[in-house]
Coordinates of N, CA and C in Angstrom, one line a residue:
M1 N 0.9 -1.2 -0.2 CA 0.0 -0.1 0.2 C 0.8 1.4 -0.1
K2 N 2.0 1.4 0.7 CA 2.5 2.3 0.8 C 3.4 2.7 -0.7
T3 N 3.8 1.7 -1.6 CA 4.5 1.9 -2.8 C 3.3 2.6 -3.7
F4 N 1.9 2.0 -3.5 CA 0.9 2.5 -4.2 C 0.8 4.1 -4.0
G5 N 0.8 4.4 -2.5 CA 0.7 5.8 -2.2 C 1.9 6.6 -2.8
I6 N 3.0 5.9 -2.9 CA 4.2 7.0 -3.4 C 4.2 7.0 -5.0
L7 N 3.8 6.0 -5.5 CA 3.7 5.8 -6.9 C 2.5 7.1 -7.3
L8 N 1.4 7.0 -6.6 CA 0.2 8.0 -7.0 C 0.7 9.6 -6.7
L9 N 1.2 9.6 -5.4 CA 2.0 11.2 -5.3 C 2.7 11.2 -6.4
G10 N 3.6 10.6 -7.0 CA 4.7 10.9 -7.7 C 3.9 11.1 -9.2
L11 N 2.9 10.5 -9.7 CA 2.0 10.6 -10.7 C 1.2 12.1 -10.5
V12 N 0.6 12.8 -9.5 CA 0.2 13.7 -9.2 C 1.3 14.9 -9.4
V13 N 2.1 14.8 -8.8 CA 3.6 15.8 -8.8 C 3.9 15.8 -10.3
G14 N 4.2 14.5 -10.9 CA 4.3 14.6 -12.6 C 3.4 15.4 -13.5
V15 N 2.1 15.1 -13.5 CA 1.4 16.0 -13.9 C 1.1 17.2 -13.7
G16 N 1.5 17.7 -12.6 CA 1.3 19.1 -12.1 C 2.5 20.0 -12.9
V17 N 3.6 19.2 -12.4 CA 4.7 19.9 -12.9 C 4.5 20.0 -14.8
T18 N 4.3 19.1 -15.4 CA 4.2 18.9 -16.7 C 3.2 20.1 -17.1
Y19 N 1.9 20.1 -16.5 CA 0.8 21.3 -16.8 C 1.4 22.4 -16.9
F20 N 2.4 22.8 -15.3 CA 2.6 24.3 -15.6 C 3.9 24.7 -16.4
V21 N 4.5 23.5 -16.8 CA 5.8 23.9 -17.7 C 5.1 23.9 -19.0
L22 N 4.3 23.3 -19.5 CA 3.7 23.2 -20.9 C 2.8 24.7 -20.9
K23 N 1.9 24.9 -19.7 CA 1.2 26.3 -19.9 C 2.4 27.1 -20.2
S24 N 3.1 27.3 -19.1 CA 4.1 28.5 -19.5 C 5.1 28.4 -20.9
T25 N 5.1 27.4 -21.3 CA 5.8 27.3 -22.8 C 4.8 27.8 -23.6
L26 N 3.8 27.2 -23.5 CA 2.7 27.4 -24.8 C 2.2 29.0 -24.7
S27 N 2.3 29.7 -23.4 CA 2.0 30.9 -23.4 C 2.8 32.1 -23.9
S28 N 4.0 31.8 -23.6 CA 5.1 32.7 -24.2 C 5.1 33.0 -25.6
P29 N 5.6 34.3 -25.7 CA 5.7 34.6 -27.3 C 6.7 34.1 -28.1
G30 N 6.3 33.2 -29.1 CA 7.3 32.5 -30.1 C 6.9 31.0 -29.8
N31 N 6.0 30.7 -29.0 CA 5.7 29.4 -28.8 C 4.2 29.4 -29.1
G32 N 3.5 29.7 -29.8 CA 1.9 29.6 -29.9 C 1.2 30.6 -29.8
T33 N 1.6 31.7 -28.9 CA 1.0 32.7 -28.9 C 1.6 34.1 -29.3
P34 N 1.0 34.7 -30.3 CA 1.9 35.9 -31.0 C 1.8 36.9 -30.0
A35 N 3.1 37.6 -30.2 CA 3.0 39.0 -29.4 C 2.2 39.9 -30.0
V36 N 1.7 40.9 -28.9 CA 0.8 42.1 -29.5 C 1.6 42.9 -30.3
P37 N 1.2 43.1 -31.5 CA 1.9 44.3 -32.4 C 2.0 45.6 -31.5
S38 N 3.0 46.6 -31.9 CA 2.8 48.0 -31.4 C 1.6 48.7 -32.1
G39 N 0.7 49.4 -31.6 CA -0.2 50.2 -32.3 C -1.3 49.7 -32.5
V40 N -1.6 48.7 -31.4 CA -3.1 48.1 -31.3 C -3.7 48.7 -30.6
I41 N -5.3 49.1 -31.1 CA -5.8 50.0 -30.4 C -7.2 49.4 -30.3
T42 N -8.2 49.8 -29.2 CA -9.2 49.5 -28.9 C -10.2 49.6 -29.8
P43 N -11.3 49.1 -30.1 CA -12.7 49.2 -30.8 C -13.0 50.7 -30.7
A44 N -13.0 51.2 -29.4 CA -13.8 52.3 -28.9 C -12.5 53.7 -29.5
Q45 N -11.4 53.2 -29.4 CA -10.5 54.3 -30.2 C -10.5 54.1 -31.5
A46 N -11.2 53.2 -32.4 CA -11.1 53.0 -33.8 C -12.0 53.7 -34.1
R47 N -13.3 53.6 -33.3 CA -14.6 54.5 -33.7 C -14.3 56.2 -33.7
V48 N -13.5 56.5 -32.6 CA -13.0 57.7 -32.5 C -12.3 58.3 -33.8
L49 N -11.3 57.4 -34.0 CA -10.7 57.4 -35.6 C -11.6 57.8 -36.7
D50 N -12.7 56.8 -36.9 CA -13.7 56.8 -38.1 C -14.4 58.2 -37.6
E51 N -15.2 58.5 -36.6 CA -15.6 59.8 -36.3 C -14.8 61.0 -36.6
N52 N -13.6 60.9 -36.3 CA -12.6 62.1 -36.7 C -12.4 62.2 -38.5
W53 N -12.5 60.9 -39.1 CA -12.3 61.2 -40.5 C -13.7 61.6 -40.8
T54 N -15.0 61.1 -40.4 CA -16.3 61.6 -40.9 C -16.5 63.3 -41.2
A55 N -15.7 63.8 -39.9 CA -15.9 65.2 -39.2 C -15.1 66.1 -40.1
L56 N -13.9 65.6 -40.3 CA -12.8 66.2 -41.1 C -12.7 66.1 -42.4
R57 N -12.9 65.0 -43.2 CA -12.6 64.5 -44.6 C -13.6 64.2 -45.2
K58 N -15.0 63.8 -44.8 CA -16.0 63.0 -45.6 C -16.5 64.4 -46.4
V59 N -16.6 65.4 -46.2 CA -17.3 66.3 -47.3 C -16.4 66.4 -48.4
A60 N -15.1 66.8 -47.9 CA -14.3 67.1 -48.8 C -14.0 65.7 -50.0
N61 N -14.0 64.4 -49.5 CA -13.8 63.2 -50.2 C -15.0 63.1 -51.2
D62 N -16.3 63.2 -50.5 CA -17.4 63.2 -51.2 C -17.5 64.1 -52.3
S63 N -17.3 65.3 -52.2 CA -17.0 66.5 -53.0 C -16.3 66.0 -54.2
A64 N -14.9 65.9 -54.0 CA -14.2 65.3 -55.0 C -14.4 64.0 -55.8
A65 N -15.3 63.5 -55.1 CA -15.6 62.2 -56.2 C -16.9 62.5 -56.9
G66 N -17.8 63.4 -56.5 CA -19.1 63.6 -56.7 C -19.9 62.8 -56.6
K67 N -19.6 62.0 -55.4 CA -20.8 61.0 -54.8 C -20.2 60.5 -53.3
P68 N -20.8 59.7 -52.5 CA -20.2 59.2 -51.4 C -19.2 58.2 -51.5
D69 N -17.9 58.6 -51.1 CA -16.7 58.0 -51.3 C -16.7 56.7 -50.4
N70 N -15.7 55.8 -51.2 CA -15.7 54.6 -50.5 C -14.5 54.9 -49.0
R71 N -15.2 54.2 -47.7 CA -14.5 54.5 -46.8 C -13.6 53.4 -45.9
S72 N -13.6 52.3 -46.7 CA -12.5 51.2 -46.3 C -12.2 50.2 -47.5
T73 N -11.4 49.3 -47.3 CA -10.9 48.3 -48.1 C -10.8 47.2 -47.5
W74 N -11.1 45.8 -48.3 CA -11.0 44.8 -47.2 C -10.2 43.9 -48.2
Y75 N -9.2 43.3 -47.3 CA -8.3 42.2 -47.8 C -8.9 40.7 -47.3
A76 N -8.5 39.6 -48.1 CA -8.8 38.3 -47.4 C -7.6 38.0 -46.7
L77 N -7.6 37.1 -45.4 CA -6.6 36.8 -45.0 C -5.5 36.1 -45.6
E78 N -5.9 35.3 -46.4 CA -5.1 34.4 -47.1 C -4.3 35.3 -48.2
D79 N -4.9 36.3 -48.8 CA -4.2 37.4 -49.6 C -3.2 37.9 -48.8
M80 N -3.4 38.6 -47.9 CA -2.1 39.4 -46.6 C -1.3 38.5 -46.4
E81 N -1.8 37.1 -46.1 CA -0.6 36.3 -45.7 C 0.5 35.8 -47.1
N82 N -0.3 35.7 -48.0 CA 0.4 35.2 -49.2 C 1.2 36.5 -49.7
Y83 N 0.8 37.6 -49.6 CA 1.6 39.0 -50.0 C 2.9 39.2 -49.2
I84 N 2.5 39.1 -47.9 CA 3.9 39.1 -46.9 C 4.8 38.1 -47.3
A85 N 4.3 36.7 -47.1 CA 5.3 35.7 -47.7 C 6.1 35.9 -48.9
L86 N 5.6 36.4 -50.1 CA 5.6 36.5 -51.3 C 7.1 37.8 -51.2
T87 N 6.6 38.9 -50.6 CA 7.6 40.2 -50.1 C 8.6 39.6 -49.7
K88 N 8.6 38.9 -48.3 CA 9.8 38.4 -47.6 C 10.8 37.5 -48.7
T89 N 10.1 36.9 -49.5 CA 10.7 36.1 -50.3 C 11.8 36.6 -51.5
E90 N 10.9 37.8 -52.0 CA 11.5 38.4 -53.4 C 12.4 39.7 -53.1
Q91 N 12.2 40.1 -51.6 CA 12.8 41.4 -50.9 C 13.5 40.9 -49.8
E92 N 14.8 40.7 -49.7 CA 15.3 40.5 -48.7 C 15.4 41.5 -47.4
R93 N 15.5 42.8 -48.0 CA 15.6 44.0 -46.6 C 14.2 44.4 -46.4
V94 N 13.0 43.8 -46.6 CA 12.1 44.5 -46.0 C 11.8 44.5 -44.5
N95 N 11.3 45.6 -44.2 CA 11.3 45.7 -42.7 C 9.9 46.2 -42.3
G96 N 9.0 46.2 -43.2 CA 7.6 46.8 -43.0 C 6.8 47.0 -44.5
F97 N 5.5 47.6 -44.2 CA 4.6 47.9 -45.1 C 4.4 49.5 -45.1
R98 N 4.1 50.2 -46.0 CA 3.3 51.4 -46.4 C 1.8 51.2 -47.0
L99 N 1.0 52.0 -46.2 CA -0.3 51.8 -47.0 C -0.6 53.0 -47.5
Y100 N -1.0 53.3 -48.8 CA -1.3 54.7 -49.3 C -2.8 54.6 -49.6
L101 N -3.4 55.7 -49.9 CA -4.6 56.1 -50.3 C -4.4 56.4 -52.0
G102 N -5.3 55.6 -52.8 CA -5.5 56.0 -54.3 C -7.0 56.3 -54.6
V103 N -7.3 56.2 -55.8 CA -8.6 56.3 -56.3 C -8.3 55.4 -57.6
K104 N -9.4 54.4 -57.6 CA -9.3 53.2 -58.5 C -10.5 54.0 -59.3
T105 N -10.3 54.0 -60.6 CA -11.5 54.7 -61.6 C -11.5 53.4 -62.6
T106 N -12.8 53.4 -63.2 CA -13.0 52.7 -64.2 C -13.3 53.4 -65.6
E107 N -13.4 52.7 -66.8 CA -14.0 53.6 -68.3 C -15.3 54.2 -67.8
T108 N -15.9 53.7 -67.1 CA -17.5 54.2 -66.9 C -17.7 55.1 -65.5
D109 N -16.7 55.2 -64.9 CA -16.8 55.9 -63.6 C -15.2 56.7 -63.3
E110 N -14.9 57.7 -64.0 CA -13.8 58.8 -64.0 C -13.5 59.3 -62.6
T111 N -14.3 59.2 -61.6 CA -14.1 59.9 -60.5 C -13.8 58.5 -59.5
G112 N -14.1 57.4 -59.6 CA -13.8 56.2 -58.9 C -14.0 56.4 -57.6
Y113 N -13.5 55.4 -56.7 CA -13.4 55.0 -55.4 C -12.2 55.0 -54.7
T114 N -11.9 55.9 -53.5 CA -10.8 55.7 -52.8 C -10.5 54.2 -52.5
T115 N -9.3 53.9 -52.5 CA -8.8 52.5 -52.3 C -7.5 52.6 -51.3
V116 N -6.9 51.6 -51.0 CA -5.7 51.4 -50.1 C -5.1 50.4 -50.9
F117 N -3.5 50.8 -51.1 CA -2.7 49.7 -51.9 C -1.5 49.9 -51.0
I118 N -0.7 48.7 -50.9 CA 0.3 48.3 -49.8 C 1.5 48.3 -50.6
V119 N 2.6 48.8 -49.9 CA 3.9 48.9 -50.4 C 4.9 48.3 -49.6
P120 N 5.8 47.4 -49.6 CA 6.8 47.2 -49.0 C 7.8 48.2 -48.4
T121 N 8.5 48.0 -47.6 CA 9.6 49.1 -47.1 C 10.9 48.6 -46.9
E122 N 12.0 49.2 -46.6 CA 13.3 48.7 -46.2 C 14.0 49.9 -45.4
D123 N 14.8 49.4 -44.4 CA 15.6 50.7 -43.8 C 16.7 51.1 -45.0
D124 N 16.6 52.6 -44.8 CA 17.5 53.1 -45.5 C 18.1 54.3 -44.7
R125 N 19.3 53.9 -44.2 CA 19.9 54.9 -43.1 C 19.0 55.4 -41.9
G126 N 17.9 54.6 -41.3 CA 17.2 54.8 -40.5 C 15.9 55.5 -40.8
D127 N 15.7 55.5 -42.2 CA 14.4 55.9 -42.8 C 13.7 54.6 -43.4
N128 N 12.6 54.5 -43.2 CA 11.7 53.2 -43.7 C 11.3 54.1 -45.2
K129 N 12.2 53.4 -46.2 CA 11.9 53.9 -47.6 C 11.1 52.8 -48.6
D130 N 10.0 52.9 -49.4 CA 9.3 52.2 -50.3 C 10.6 51.5 -50.8
I131 N 10.2 50.3 -51.2 CA 10.9 49.4 -52.3 C 10.0 49.4 -53.7
S132 N 10.8 50.5 -54.6 CA 9.9 51.0 -55.8 C 9.8 49.5 -56.7
S133 N 10.8 48.8 -56.7 CA 10.8 47.9 -57.7 C 10.0 46.7 -57.2
A134 N 9.3 46.6 -55.8 CA 8.6 45.5 -55.6 C 7.3 45.4 -55.7
K135 N 6.7 44.3 -55.8 CA 5.2 44.2 -56.3 C 4.1 44.8 -55.1
V136 N 3.2 45.6 -55.7 CA 2.4 46.1 -54.4 C 1.0 45.5 -54.4
L137 N 0.3 45.5 -53.3 CA -0.9 44.8 -53.2 C -2.0 46.1 -53.5
D138 N -2.8 45.6 -54.0 CA -4.2 46.2 -54.4 C -5.3 45.3 -54.7
M139 N -6.3 45.7 -55.0 CA -7.3 44.7 -55.5 C -8.3 44.2 -54.3
G140 N -8.1 45.1 -53.1 CA -9.3 44.8 -52.0 C -10.5 45.3 -52.4
S141 N -11.6 44.7 -51.6 CA -12.7 45.3 -51.9 C -13.5 46.5 -51.4
N142 N -13.9 47.4 -52.0 CA -14.7 48.2 -51.3 C -15.4 47.9 -49.9
G143 N -15.9 48.8 -49.0 CA -16.9 48.6 -48.1 C -18.0 48.4 -48.8
M144 N -18.8 47.9 -48.0 CA -20.3 47.4 -48.7 C -21.3 47.9 -47.5
P145 N -22.2 49.0 -47.9 CA -21.9 49.9 -49.0 C -20.4 50.9 -49.0
P146 N -20.1 51.4 -49.9 CA -18.9 51.9 -49.9 C -18.6 52.9 -49.0
Q147 N -19.8 53.8 -48.6 CA -19.9 55.0 -47.5 C -20.1 54.3 -46.1
A148 N -20.3 53.2 -45.8 CA -20.4 52.3 -44.6 C -19.2 52.8 -43.6
T149 N -19.4 53.1 -42.4 CA -18.4 53.6 -41.7 C -18.0 52.5 -40.5
Y150 N -17.1 52.9 -39.5 CA -16.6 51.5 -38.8 C -17.5 51.6 -37.7
P151 N -18.1 50.1 -37.2 CA -17.7 48.8 -37.9 C -18.8 48.7 -38.8
Q152 N -18.4 47.8 -39.7 CA -19.5 47.5 -40.8 C -20.1 46.1 -39.9

């Protein structure tokens, strides 16, 4: 009976140690749980940014477009992941990405809608410079409807 008690105690201690070791290993950055990127904001802070854009830019954008302009651009997660992987493969010095506003026109709509396109950057003596020879990501989808505000 004493041997069974020692065996049971050893089993409980072993399970407990294993649990705490695995828990700390799996919850540390680089081991399954991603680090929180700098610049992450709350949904409430995002609403303030959206409200500021409405108050300070909407009238000018809508006037320039001659219609309610696009407020957002959507990209599929797979497209974003593939673009990052492609850029890291083709551009050895990539250190980040810059997002630009543009206007996508068509043959039937010369005023177009605002869009966002993404350009990789590299460190140039402390400055993040666009890699002008790199492929650029566009072809995201407009908001639905285009003038919809955050959150959609």
